[in-house]
Tab-separated table of C-alpha atoms and ligand atoms in Angstrom:
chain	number	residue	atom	x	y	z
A	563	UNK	CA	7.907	14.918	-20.840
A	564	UNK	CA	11.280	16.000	-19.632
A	565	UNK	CA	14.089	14.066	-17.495
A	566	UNK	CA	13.086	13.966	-13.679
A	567	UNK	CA	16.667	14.949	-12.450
A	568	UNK	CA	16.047	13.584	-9.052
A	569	UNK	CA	16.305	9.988	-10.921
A	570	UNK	CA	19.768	10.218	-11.694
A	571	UNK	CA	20.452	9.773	-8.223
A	572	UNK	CA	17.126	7.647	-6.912
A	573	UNK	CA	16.647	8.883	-2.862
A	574	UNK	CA	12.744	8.384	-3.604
A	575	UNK	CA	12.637	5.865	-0.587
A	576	UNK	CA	14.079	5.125	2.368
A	577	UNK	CA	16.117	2.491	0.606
A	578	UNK	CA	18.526	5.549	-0.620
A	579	UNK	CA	20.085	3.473	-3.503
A	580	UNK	CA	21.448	6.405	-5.490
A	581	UNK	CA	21.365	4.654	-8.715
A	582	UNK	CA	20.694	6.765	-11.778
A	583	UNK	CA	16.913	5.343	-12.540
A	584	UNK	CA	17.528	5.857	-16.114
A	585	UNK	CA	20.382	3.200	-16.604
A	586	UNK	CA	20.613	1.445	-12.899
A	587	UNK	CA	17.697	-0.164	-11.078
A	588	UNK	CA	17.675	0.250	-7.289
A	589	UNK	CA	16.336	-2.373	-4.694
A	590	UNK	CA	12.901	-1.642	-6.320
A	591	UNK	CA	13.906	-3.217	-9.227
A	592	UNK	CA	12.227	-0.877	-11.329
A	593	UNK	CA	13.610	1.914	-14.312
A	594	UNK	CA	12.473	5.261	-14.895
A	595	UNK	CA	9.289	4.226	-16.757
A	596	UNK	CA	6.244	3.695	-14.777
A	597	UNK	CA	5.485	-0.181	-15.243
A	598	UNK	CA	2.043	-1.558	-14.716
A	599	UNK	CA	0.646	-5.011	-14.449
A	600	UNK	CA	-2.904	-4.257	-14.960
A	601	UNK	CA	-5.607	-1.938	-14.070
A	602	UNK	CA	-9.286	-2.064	-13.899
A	603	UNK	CA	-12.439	-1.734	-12.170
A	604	UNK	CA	-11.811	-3.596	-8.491
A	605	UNK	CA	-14.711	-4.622	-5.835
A	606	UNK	CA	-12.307	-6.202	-3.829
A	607	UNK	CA	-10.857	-3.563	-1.673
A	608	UNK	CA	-12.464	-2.029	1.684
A	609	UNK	CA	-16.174	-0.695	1.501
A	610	UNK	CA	-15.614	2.548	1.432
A	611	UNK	CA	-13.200	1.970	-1.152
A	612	UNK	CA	-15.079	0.032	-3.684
A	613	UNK	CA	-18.285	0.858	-3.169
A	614	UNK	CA	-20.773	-0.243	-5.923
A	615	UNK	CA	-18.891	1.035	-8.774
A	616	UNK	CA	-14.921	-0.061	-7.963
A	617	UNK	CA	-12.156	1.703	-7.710
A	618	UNK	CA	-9.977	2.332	-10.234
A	619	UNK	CA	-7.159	0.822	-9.754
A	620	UNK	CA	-3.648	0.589	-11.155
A	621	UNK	CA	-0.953	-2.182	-10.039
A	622	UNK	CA	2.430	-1.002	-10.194
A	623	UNK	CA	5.294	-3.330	-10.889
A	624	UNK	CA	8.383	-3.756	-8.613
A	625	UNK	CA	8.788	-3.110	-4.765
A	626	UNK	CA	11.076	-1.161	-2.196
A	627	UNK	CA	10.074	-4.286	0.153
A	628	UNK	CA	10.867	-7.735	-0.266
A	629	UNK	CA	8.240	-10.089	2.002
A	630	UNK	CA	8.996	-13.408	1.583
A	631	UNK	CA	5.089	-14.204	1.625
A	632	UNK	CA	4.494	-11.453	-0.512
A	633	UNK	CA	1.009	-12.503	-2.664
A	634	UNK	CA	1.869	-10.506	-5.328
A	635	UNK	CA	4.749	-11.538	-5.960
A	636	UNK	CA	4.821	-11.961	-9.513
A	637	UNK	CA	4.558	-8.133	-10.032
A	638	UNK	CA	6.458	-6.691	-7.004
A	639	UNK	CA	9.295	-9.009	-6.779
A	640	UNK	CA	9.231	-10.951	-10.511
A	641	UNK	CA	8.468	-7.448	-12.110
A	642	UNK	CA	5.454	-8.657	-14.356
A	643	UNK	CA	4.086	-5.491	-16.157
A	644	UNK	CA	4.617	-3.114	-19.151
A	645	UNK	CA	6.513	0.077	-19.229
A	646	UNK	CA	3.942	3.348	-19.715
A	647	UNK	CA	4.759	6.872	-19.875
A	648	UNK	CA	3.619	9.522	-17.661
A	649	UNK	CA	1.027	11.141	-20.090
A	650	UNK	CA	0.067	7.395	-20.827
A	651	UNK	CA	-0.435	6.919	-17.076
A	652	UNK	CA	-2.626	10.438	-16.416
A	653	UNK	CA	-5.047	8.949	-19.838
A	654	UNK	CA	-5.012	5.689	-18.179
A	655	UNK	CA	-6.820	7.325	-14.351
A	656	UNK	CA	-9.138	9.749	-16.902
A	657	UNK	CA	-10.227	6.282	-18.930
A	658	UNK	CA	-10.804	4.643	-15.486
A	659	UNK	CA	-12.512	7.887	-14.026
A	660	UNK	CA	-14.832	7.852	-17.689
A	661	UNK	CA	-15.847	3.920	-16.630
A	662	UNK	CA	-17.292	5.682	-13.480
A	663	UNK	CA	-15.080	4.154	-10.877
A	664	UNK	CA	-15.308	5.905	-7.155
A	665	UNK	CA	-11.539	6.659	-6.975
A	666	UNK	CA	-7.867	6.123	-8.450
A	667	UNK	CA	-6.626	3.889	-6.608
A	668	UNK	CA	-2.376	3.604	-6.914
A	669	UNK	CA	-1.207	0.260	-5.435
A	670	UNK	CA	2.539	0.120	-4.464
A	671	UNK	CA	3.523	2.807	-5.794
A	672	UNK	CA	6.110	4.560	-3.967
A	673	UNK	CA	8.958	3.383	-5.805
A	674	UNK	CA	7.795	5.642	-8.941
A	675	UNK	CA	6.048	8.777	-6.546
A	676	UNK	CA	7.622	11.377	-8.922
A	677	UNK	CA	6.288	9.815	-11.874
A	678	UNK	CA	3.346	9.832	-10.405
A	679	UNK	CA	3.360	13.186	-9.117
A	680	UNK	CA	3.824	14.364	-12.609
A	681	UNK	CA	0.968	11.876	-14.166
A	682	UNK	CA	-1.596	13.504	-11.123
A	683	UNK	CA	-0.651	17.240	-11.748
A	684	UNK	CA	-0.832	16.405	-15.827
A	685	UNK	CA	-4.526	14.103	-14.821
A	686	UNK	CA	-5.921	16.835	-12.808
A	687	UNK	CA	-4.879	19.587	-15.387
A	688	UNK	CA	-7.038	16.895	-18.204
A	689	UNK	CA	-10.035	16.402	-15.826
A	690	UNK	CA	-9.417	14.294	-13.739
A	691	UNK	CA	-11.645	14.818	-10.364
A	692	UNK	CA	-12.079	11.995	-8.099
A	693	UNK	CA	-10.024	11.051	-5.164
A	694	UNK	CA	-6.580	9.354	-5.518
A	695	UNK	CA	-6.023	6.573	-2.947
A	696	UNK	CA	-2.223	5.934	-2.579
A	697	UNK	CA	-2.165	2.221	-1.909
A	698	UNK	CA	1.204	1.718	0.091
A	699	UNK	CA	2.981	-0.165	2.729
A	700	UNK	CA	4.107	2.854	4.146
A	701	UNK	CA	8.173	2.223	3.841
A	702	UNK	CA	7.676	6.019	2.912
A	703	UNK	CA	10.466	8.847	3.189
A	704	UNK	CA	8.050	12.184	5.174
A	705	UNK	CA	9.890	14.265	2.359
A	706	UNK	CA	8.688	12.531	-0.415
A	707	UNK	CA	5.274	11.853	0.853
A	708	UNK	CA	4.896	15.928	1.264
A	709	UNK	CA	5.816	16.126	-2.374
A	710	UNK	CA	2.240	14.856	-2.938
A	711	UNK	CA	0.277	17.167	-0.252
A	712	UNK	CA	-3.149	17.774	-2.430
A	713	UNK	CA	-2.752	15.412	-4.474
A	714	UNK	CA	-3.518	12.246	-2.534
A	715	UNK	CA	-6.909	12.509	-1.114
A	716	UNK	CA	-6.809	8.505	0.765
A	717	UNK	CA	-3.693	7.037	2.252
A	718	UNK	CA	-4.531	3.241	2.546
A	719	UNK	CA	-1.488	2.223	4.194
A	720	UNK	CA	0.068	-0.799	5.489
A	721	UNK	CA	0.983	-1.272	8.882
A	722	UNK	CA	3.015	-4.356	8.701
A	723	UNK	CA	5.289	-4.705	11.636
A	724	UNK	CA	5.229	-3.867	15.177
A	725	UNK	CA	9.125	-4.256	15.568
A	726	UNK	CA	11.935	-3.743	12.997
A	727	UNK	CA	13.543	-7.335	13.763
A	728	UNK	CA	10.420	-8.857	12.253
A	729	UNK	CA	10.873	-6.175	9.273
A	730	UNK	CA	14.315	-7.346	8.839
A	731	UNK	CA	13.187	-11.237	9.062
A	732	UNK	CA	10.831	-11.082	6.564
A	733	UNK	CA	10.477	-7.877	4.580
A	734	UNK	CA	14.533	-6.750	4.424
A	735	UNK	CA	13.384	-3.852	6.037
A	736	UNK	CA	15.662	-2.969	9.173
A	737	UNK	CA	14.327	0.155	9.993
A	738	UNK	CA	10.529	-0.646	8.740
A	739	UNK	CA	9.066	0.483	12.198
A	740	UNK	CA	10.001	3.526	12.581
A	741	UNK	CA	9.959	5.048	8.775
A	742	UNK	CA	6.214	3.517	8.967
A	743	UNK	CA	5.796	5.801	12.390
A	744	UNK	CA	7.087	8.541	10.782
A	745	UNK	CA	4.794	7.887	7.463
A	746	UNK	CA	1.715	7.529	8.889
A	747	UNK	CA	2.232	10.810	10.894
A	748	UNK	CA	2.804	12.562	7.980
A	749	UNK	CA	-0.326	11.108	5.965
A	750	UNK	CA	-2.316	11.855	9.015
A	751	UNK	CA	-1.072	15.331	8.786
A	752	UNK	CA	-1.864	15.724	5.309
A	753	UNK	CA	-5.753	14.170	5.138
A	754	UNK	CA	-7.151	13.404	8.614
A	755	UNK	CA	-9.148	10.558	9.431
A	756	UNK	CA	-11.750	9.287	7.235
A	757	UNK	CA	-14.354	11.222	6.050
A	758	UNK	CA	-17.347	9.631	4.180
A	759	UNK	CA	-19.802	10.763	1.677
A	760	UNK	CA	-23.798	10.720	1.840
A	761	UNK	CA	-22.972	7.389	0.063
A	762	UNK	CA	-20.298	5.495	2.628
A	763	UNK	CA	-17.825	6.084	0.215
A	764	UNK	CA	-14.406	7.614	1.322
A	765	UNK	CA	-13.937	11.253	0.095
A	766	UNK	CA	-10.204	12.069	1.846
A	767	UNK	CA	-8.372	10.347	5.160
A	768	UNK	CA	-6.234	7.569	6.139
A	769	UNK	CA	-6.699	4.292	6.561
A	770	UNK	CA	-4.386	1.232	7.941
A	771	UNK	CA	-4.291	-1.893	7.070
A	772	UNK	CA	-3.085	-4.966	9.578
A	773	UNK	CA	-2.885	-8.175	7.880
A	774	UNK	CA	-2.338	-10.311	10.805
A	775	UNK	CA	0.943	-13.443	10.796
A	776	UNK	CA	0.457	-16.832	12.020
A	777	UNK	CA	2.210	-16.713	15.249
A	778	UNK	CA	1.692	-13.081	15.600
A	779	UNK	CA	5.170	-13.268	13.689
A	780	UNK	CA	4.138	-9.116	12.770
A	781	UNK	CA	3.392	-8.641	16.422
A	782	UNK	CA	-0.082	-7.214	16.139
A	783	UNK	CA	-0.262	-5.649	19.817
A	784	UNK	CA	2.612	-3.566	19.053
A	785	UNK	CA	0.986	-2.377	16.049
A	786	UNK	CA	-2.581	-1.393	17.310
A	787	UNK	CA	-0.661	0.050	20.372
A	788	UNK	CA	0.751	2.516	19.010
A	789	UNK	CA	-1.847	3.268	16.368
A	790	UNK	CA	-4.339	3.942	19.462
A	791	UNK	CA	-1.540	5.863	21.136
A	792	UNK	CA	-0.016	8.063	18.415
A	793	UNK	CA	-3.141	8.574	15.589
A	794	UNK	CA	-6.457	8.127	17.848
A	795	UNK	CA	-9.233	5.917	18.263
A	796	UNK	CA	-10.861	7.070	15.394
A	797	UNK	CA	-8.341	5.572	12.967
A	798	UNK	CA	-10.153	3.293	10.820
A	799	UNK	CA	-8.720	-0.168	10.944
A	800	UNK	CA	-9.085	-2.732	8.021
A	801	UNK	CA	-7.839	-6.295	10.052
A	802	UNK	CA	-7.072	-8.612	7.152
A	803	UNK	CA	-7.285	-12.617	7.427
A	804	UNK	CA	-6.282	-13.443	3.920
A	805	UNK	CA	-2.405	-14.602	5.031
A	806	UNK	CA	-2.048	-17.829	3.101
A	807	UNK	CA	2.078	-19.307	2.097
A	808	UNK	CA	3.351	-18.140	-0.956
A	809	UNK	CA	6.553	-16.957	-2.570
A	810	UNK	CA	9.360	-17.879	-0.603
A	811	UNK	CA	6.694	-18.252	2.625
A	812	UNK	CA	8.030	-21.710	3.614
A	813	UNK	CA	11.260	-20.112	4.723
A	814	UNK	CA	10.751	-19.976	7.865
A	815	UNK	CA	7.732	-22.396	10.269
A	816	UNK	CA	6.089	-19.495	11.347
A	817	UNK	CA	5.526	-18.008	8.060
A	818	UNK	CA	4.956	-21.697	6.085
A	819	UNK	CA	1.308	-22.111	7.341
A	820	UNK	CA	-2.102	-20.114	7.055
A	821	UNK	CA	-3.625	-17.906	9.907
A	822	UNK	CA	-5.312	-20.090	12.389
A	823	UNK	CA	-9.089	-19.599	13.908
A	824	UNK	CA	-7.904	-18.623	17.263
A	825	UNK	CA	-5.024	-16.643	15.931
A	826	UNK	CA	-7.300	-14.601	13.965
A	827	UNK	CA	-9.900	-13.923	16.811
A	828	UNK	CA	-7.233	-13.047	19.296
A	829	UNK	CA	-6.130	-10.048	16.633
A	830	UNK	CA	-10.129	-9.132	16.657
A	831	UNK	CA	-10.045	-9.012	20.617
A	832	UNK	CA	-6.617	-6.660	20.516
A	833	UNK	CA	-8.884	-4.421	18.528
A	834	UNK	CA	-11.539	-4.160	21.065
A	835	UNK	CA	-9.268	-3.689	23.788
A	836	UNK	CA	-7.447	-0.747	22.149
A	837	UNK	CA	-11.467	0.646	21.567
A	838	UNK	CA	-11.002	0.784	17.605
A	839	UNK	CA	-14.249	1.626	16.581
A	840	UNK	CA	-14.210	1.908	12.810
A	841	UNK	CA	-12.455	-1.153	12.632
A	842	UNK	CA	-13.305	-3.417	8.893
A	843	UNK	CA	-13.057	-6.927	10.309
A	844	UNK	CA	-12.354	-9.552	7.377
A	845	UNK	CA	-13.739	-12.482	7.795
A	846	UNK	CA	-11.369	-15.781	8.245
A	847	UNK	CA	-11.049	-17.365	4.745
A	848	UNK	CA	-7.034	-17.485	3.671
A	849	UNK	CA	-7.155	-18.019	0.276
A	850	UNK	CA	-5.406	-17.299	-2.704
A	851	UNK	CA	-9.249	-16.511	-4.300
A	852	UNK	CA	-9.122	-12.474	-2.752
A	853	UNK	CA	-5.442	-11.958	-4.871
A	854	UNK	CA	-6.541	-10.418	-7.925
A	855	UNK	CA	-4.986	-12.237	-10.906
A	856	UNK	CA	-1.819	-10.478	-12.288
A	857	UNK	CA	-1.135	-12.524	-14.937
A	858	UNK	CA	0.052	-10.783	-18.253
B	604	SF4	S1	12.720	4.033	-5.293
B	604	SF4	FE1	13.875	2.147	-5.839
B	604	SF4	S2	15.888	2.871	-6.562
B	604	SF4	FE2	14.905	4.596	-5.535
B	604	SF4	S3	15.668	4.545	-3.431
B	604	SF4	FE3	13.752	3.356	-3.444
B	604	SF4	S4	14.313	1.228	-3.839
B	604	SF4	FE4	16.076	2.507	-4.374
């Protein structure tokens, strides 16, 4: 597999490091290899995702973000993984696809979207037929994400802030609102809402995902706002409880403590009032027990 030239001078994100990928690392952290902690078959993720046979999926190492509560920390901001190569990457969806998973499902994985445009086109050229999910928090440049149009059947995106000051508090992100605006768009564009099989399982669409702050330090009424406003009511919605203190969490008050009972339940009432209806309510149980273990 040849040089990707558009790595000597790394634009992929909205970070726009311009470091040559091949000698440099960017904000990401991350070289021109593809580096993954782990993959296998996961039941953990949304219903329509997992199903009864998993989804496939892949955990990429390294970040464009930086959340100080981030609970993966050990592979996004500590780097924990291997290096693979593309055609390594396109044998590891066709093993996962011959295991009988529901979907490929790429978790933060914008920092290597090239890559991974080349391991899809080389995966679909070897067989590869099920849907890809593109796991992301959605700090996605529009001109990279079109780069992918048919290849990406299930954007299961982030929504993490409803104001770029919060971005910049806890994520380094100072512009976070506004490239995840412009994202989302642009995955609604490409897939629609979410269209399920005879089965419940997702087949193509968007998704977004709110994992609600103590202190509504993410400021969840912005966020389902403009959701309702700008992609419809028929959005579906996967609220998230599981906040729990990690990493570098105890930074700040707000961010040093778990999500509270009434906290949670005024995020669930936000939902209704915006009329959300295919909205995946978790239940309240913060815990460190729903982060997959990325040990290596
Ligand atoms: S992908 Fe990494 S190196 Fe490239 S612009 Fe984004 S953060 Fe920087």
């Amino acid at each position: 597999m040849g040089e990707i030239s558009e790595l000597l001078n790394c634009r992929m994100c909205p970070r726009e490091c311009g470091v040559n990928r091949y000698l440099q690392t960017g904000f990401c952290r991350m070289g021109s290899e593809l580096k993954i902690n782990t993959w296998q078959k996961h039941f953990g993720e949304e219903p329509f995702v997992s199903g009864t046979q998993g989804s496939g999926t892949i955990f990429f190492s390294g970040c464009n973000l930086s959340c100080l509560f981030c609970q993966n920390y050990l592979i996004s901001q500590l780097g924990h993984g291997k290096e693979y190569s593309i055609a390594q990457t396109a044998d590891i969806m066709l093993q996962l696809q011959n295991e009988g998973v529901h979907n490929i499902n790429l978790v933060t994985p914008t920092h290597f979207s090239l890559q991974l445009r080349e391991a899809l086109l080389l995966a679909r050229k070897q067989g590869l037929t099920i849907p890809v999910v593109w796991n992301t928090n959605s700090y996605e440049n529009v001109e990279m994400l079109k780069r992918l149009e048919g290849l990406v059947d299930i954007f299961l995106a982030d929504f993490k802030y409803g104001t770029n000051t919060a971005a910049s508090k806890y994520s380094q992100a100072d512009n976070y609102f506004d490239i995840a605006a412009a994202a989302v768009n642009e995955m609604l564009r490409q897939v629609g809402h979410i269209k399920l099989d005879d089965d419940d399982i997702a087949r193509k669409g968007l998704a977004v995902r709110l994992l609600v702050l103590p202190e509504d330090a993410n400021s969840t009424e912005f966020i389902l706002q403009w959701l309702a406003e700008n992609i419809g009511n028929d959005l579906y919605i996967s609220l998230m409880s599981q906040y729990y203190p990690t990493w570098q969490a105890a930074k700040y008050p707000e961010t040093a403590r778990s999500l509270n009972t009434e906290e949670y339940e005024a995020a669930v009432e936000l939902v209704e009032k915006y009329n959300f209806e295919n909205c995946l309510i978790q239940e309240l149980s913060p815990s460190a027990d729903w982060t997959p273990d990325f040990t290596i």
